[in-house]
Amino acid sequence: MPFPKLDIELDDAYQAFLADRRLAIRERAAEAAARAGRDASDVAMLAVSKSVEPEATLLAWRAGWRAFAENRPQELARKLEFAEGTPEMAGVRFDAIGNLQKNKINQVIGRVELLHSVSSLELAEAVSKRCCARGIVQPALVEVNVLGEQSKSGFSPQEAREAAEALAALPGIRLEGLMAMAPRDDADAARRTFSGARELAGELRGRTGLALDVLSCGMSDDFTIAIEEGSTLVRLGRVAFDPAYELS
């Protein structure tokens, strides 16, 4: 089923909200980076647009967002079609997040800047095969389930260690780093998730020789913790688009 869309009016008031909220997010991100002794410019932000119609991405673009993300191939196609037909949005970036079914791979590869959720060696091999058939190389992240949550997909840390060389050797995929999701409403678990992903990335660099310098961690509820723990890319949905979401 499609993700339910926010009930919002795409008017001047919403445009102003998007701009003000983006500035507030950037302030929180800069504060979190400073606490960790990092430069805020080292952290990129994705506006996860699954909860809004394509027209809202244009308002977000005008508010300063330049990179978006979608978790369903069909919705990704809608947003891409809209952006391609909107000259003002030339140069926009879209990433693919969320679980990717093998029968949807061809709808995603070659169309996104980064595929965030290579969650198994089997999926990686399928992506590789389809990329090779099309003569493309798809930048991607390895999804890791740091705390072993039953409700989440992804490699366990040990599985990632064991598969690292095989993943790195696959043609058609360029591994850029890791992606991790934390449990909701648990700041301590979030911190352990993000620090664990950062440490695992360091281990996998040694095993593969790859830079693996992208760490996609942090969403609306926990992006400041993620930045404190080394995230280089945060995925922001409700906090970016929903006026009812309170930014603390």
XYZ file of C-alpha atoms in Angstrom:
248
model
C 0.000 0.000 0.000
C 1.232 3.528 -0.732
C 2.473 5.568 2.203
C -0.292 7.962 3.375
C 0.278 11.532 2.261
C 0.200 14.497 4.612
C -2.965 16.574 4.499
C -1.369 19.922 3.714
C -2.109 22.939 1.586
C 0.694 23.757 -0.831
C 0.457 27.478 -0.280
C 2.687 30.374 0.773
C 2.325 29.451 4.445
C 3.616 25.945 3.783
C 6.457 27.343 1.683
C 7.439 29.540 4.617
C 7.221 26.598 6.998
C 9.543 24.508 4.811
C 12.141 27.271 4.715
C 11.957 28.012 8.449
C 12.064 24.337 9.373
C 15.071 23.694 7.137
C 16.957 26.490 8.859
C 16.039 25.059 12.273
C 17.196 21.593 11.208
C 20.487 23.010 9.970
C 20.980 24.772 13.309
C 20.396 21.538 15.253
C 22.721 19.669 12.904
C 25.462 22.276 13.313
C 25.133 22.155 17.096
C 25.374 18.351 17.082
C 28.417 18.456 14.816
C 30.098 20.996 17.079
C 29.518 18.807 20.125
C 31.367 16.021 18.330
C 34.163 18.275 17.109
C 33.006 17.915 13.520
C 32.352 20.383 10.733
C 28.661 20.696 9.890
C 29.567 20.799 6.201
C 30.584 17.128 6.487
C 26.945 16.121 7.038
C 24.557 15.936 4.075
C 20.792 15.899 4.488
C 18.135 14.057 2.511
C 14.510 15.195 2.524
C 12.492 11.958 2.585
C 9.536 12.950 0.434
C 7.410 9.795 0.635
C 4.693 11.572 2.645
C 4.102 14.411 0.170
C 2.936 14.801 -3.398
C 5.504 15.604 -6.103
C 4.470 19.277 -6.149
C 5.648 19.614 -2.541
C 9.174 18.700 -3.575
C 9.247 21.839 -5.708
C 8.385 23.944 -2.667
C 11.064 22.087 -0.723
C 13.537 22.807 -3.520
C 12.666 26.496 -3.279
C 13.226 26.249 0.484
C 16.773 25.045 -0.155
C 16.556 21.250 -0.228
C 18.574 19.707 -3.039
C 18.510 15.985 -2.228
C 15.462 13.787 -1.687
C 14.786 10.122 -0.975
C 11.986 7.667 -1.655
C 11.384 4.146 -0.354
C 9.020 2.817 -3.031
C 10.050 2.464 -6.687
C 6.636 3.531 -8.006
C 6.666 6.710 -5.926
C 10.267 7.331 -6.886
C 9.218 7.189 -10.533
C 6.446 9.752 -9.905
C 8.825 12.162 -8.215
C 11.492 11.730 -10.872
C 8.995 12.308 -13.672
C 7.804 15.493 -11.972
C 11.352 16.749 -11.381
C 12.401 15.974 -14.951
C 9.443 18.023 -16.173
C 10.298 20.932 -13.867
C 13.292 22.862 -15.242
C 13.647 24.745 -11.975
C 14.682 21.477 -10.282
C 17.573 20.749 -12.644
C 20.313 18.933 -10.760
C 18.034 17.455 -8.107
C 19.255 14.294 -6.383
C 17.102 11.317 -5.463
C 18.215 8.338 -3.366
C 16.444 5.009 -2.838
C 15.882 3.950 0.759
C 13.818 1.174 2.307
C 13.629 -2.513 1.469
C 14.200 -3.297 -2.201
C 12.523 -6.335 -3.718
C 14.482 -8.101 -6.418
C 11.660 -7.680 -8.938
C 11.880 -3.895 -8.462
C 15.636 -3.534 -8.975
C 15.408 -2.387 -12.595
C 13.047 0.416 -11.555
C 15.723 1.878 -9.292
C 19.244 1.240 -10.568
C 20.709 3.958 -12.723
C 17.995 6.373 -11.614
C 19.205 7.245 -8.130
C 22.372 8.768 -6.772
C 22.653 6.187 -4.012
C 20.940 2.896 -3.155
C 20.848 2.757 0.653
C 19.576 -0.705 1.401
C 21.704 -3.566 0.093
C 20.541 -5.804 2.908
C 21.885 -9.229 1.880
C 24.513 -10.818 -0.321
C 21.727 -12.332 -2.418
C 20.244 -8.899 -3.087
C 23.689 -7.475 -3.823
C 24.312 -10.207 -6.383
C 20.950 -9.531 -8.014
C 21.679 -5.801 -8.215
C 25.124 -6.557 -9.627
C 23.708 -8.840 -12.306
C 21.153 -6.292 -13.459
C 23.654 -3.423 -13.410
C 26.107 -5.423 -15.512
C 23.352 -6.275 -17.992
C 22.721 -2.555 -18.441
C 26.357 -1.501 -18.422
C 26.047 0.744 -15.388
C 27.651 1.060 -11.977
C 25.295 1.828 -9.083
C 26.683 3.480 -5.942
C 25.246 1.675 -2.928
C 25.374 1.260 0.829
C 25.433 -1.943 2.843
C 22.508 -2.033 5.277
C 23.566 -3.290 8.704
C 21.359 -4.386 11.592
C 23.744 -3.432 14.378
C 21.593 -4.494 17.332
C 20.106 -7.589 15.712
C 16.506 -6.376 15.804
C 14.049 -8.949 14.506
C 11.922 -6.247 12.874
C 14.767 -4.906 10.743
C 16.552 -6.272 7.701
C 20.246 -5.978 6.993
C 23.526 -7.738 7.651
C 24.454 -8.456 11.228
C 27.917 -7.073 12.015
C 29.407 -10.554 11.761
C 27.615 -11.271 8.482
C 28.947 -7.986 7.096
C 32.482 -8.955 8.090
C 32.144 -12.353 6.453
C 30.623 -10.970 3.241
C 32.787 -7.865 2.951
C 35.258 -9.151 0.368
C 32.525 -10.761 -1.739
C 30.472 -7.561 -1.701
C 33.463 -5.437 -2.625
C 34.294 -7.715 -5.561
C 30.866 -7.543 -7.198
C 30.882 -5.720 -10.546
C 28.226 -3.141 -11.257
C 28.039 -1.945 -7.638
C 30.284 0.657 -6.039
C 30.090 0.359 -2.274
C 30.195 3.804 -0.678
C 29.561 2.942 2.980
C 26.983 1.686 5.456
C 23.376 2.434 6.356
C 21.771 1.714 9.716
C 18.438 2.356 11.419
C 17.965 2.644 15.170
C 15.084 1.549 17.416
C 12.490 4.264 17.901
C 12.147 6.232 21.113
C 15.337 4.895 22.683
C 18.193 7.383 22.648
C 20.671 4.984 24.234
C 19.941 2.257 21.683
C 20.190 4.827 18.898
C 23.612 5.896 20.077
C 24.795 2.277 20.293
C 23.430 1.627 16.796
C 25.182 4.589 15.217
C 28.478 4.174 17.035
C 28.414 0.469 16.166
C 27.870 1.273 12.481
C 30.744 3.749 12.549
C 33.080 1.233 14.148
C 31.993 -1.506 11.748
C 32.690 0.763 8.781
C 36.227 1.152 10.069
C 36.645 -2.622 10.254
C 35.294 -3.123 6.748
C 37.645 -0.509 5.327
C 40.491 -2.646 6.516
C 38.998 -5.794 4.996
C 38.098 -4.332 1.610
C 40.460 -1.432 0.996
C 37.437 0.695 0.106
C 36.942 4.195 1.527
C 33.402 3.457 2.782
C 33.159 7.068 3.859
C 29.367 7.393 3.718
C 27.515 6.601 6.941
C 23.766 6.953 6.407
C 22.357 7.119 9.926
C 19.719 9.230 11.625
C 16.130 10.161 10.910
C 13.681 12.731 12.249
C 13.735 11.539 15.857
C 17.437 10.838 16.240
C 19.447 12.715 13.621
C 21.348 14.822 16.162
C 22.522 11.680 17.978
C 23.548 10.189 14.625
C 25.605 13.272 13.767
C 27.302 13.149 17.160
C 28.254 9.532 16.394
C 29.688 10.185 12.945
C 26.820 10.080 10.446
C 27.621 11.777 7.152
C 24.096 11.524 5.694
C 20.806 11.907 7.568
C 17.364 10.980 6.222
C 14.685 13.458 7.298
C 11.009 12.944 6.568
C 8.455 14.139 9.100
C 10.735 16.751 10.604
C 11.243 18.317 7.182
C 7.719 18.153 5.770
C 5.157 17.869 8.575
C 4.103 21.081 10.356
C 2.642 18.934 13.158
C 6.036 17.436 13.945
C 7.674 19.263 16.854
C 11.383 19.841 16.496
C 12.827 19.791 19.999
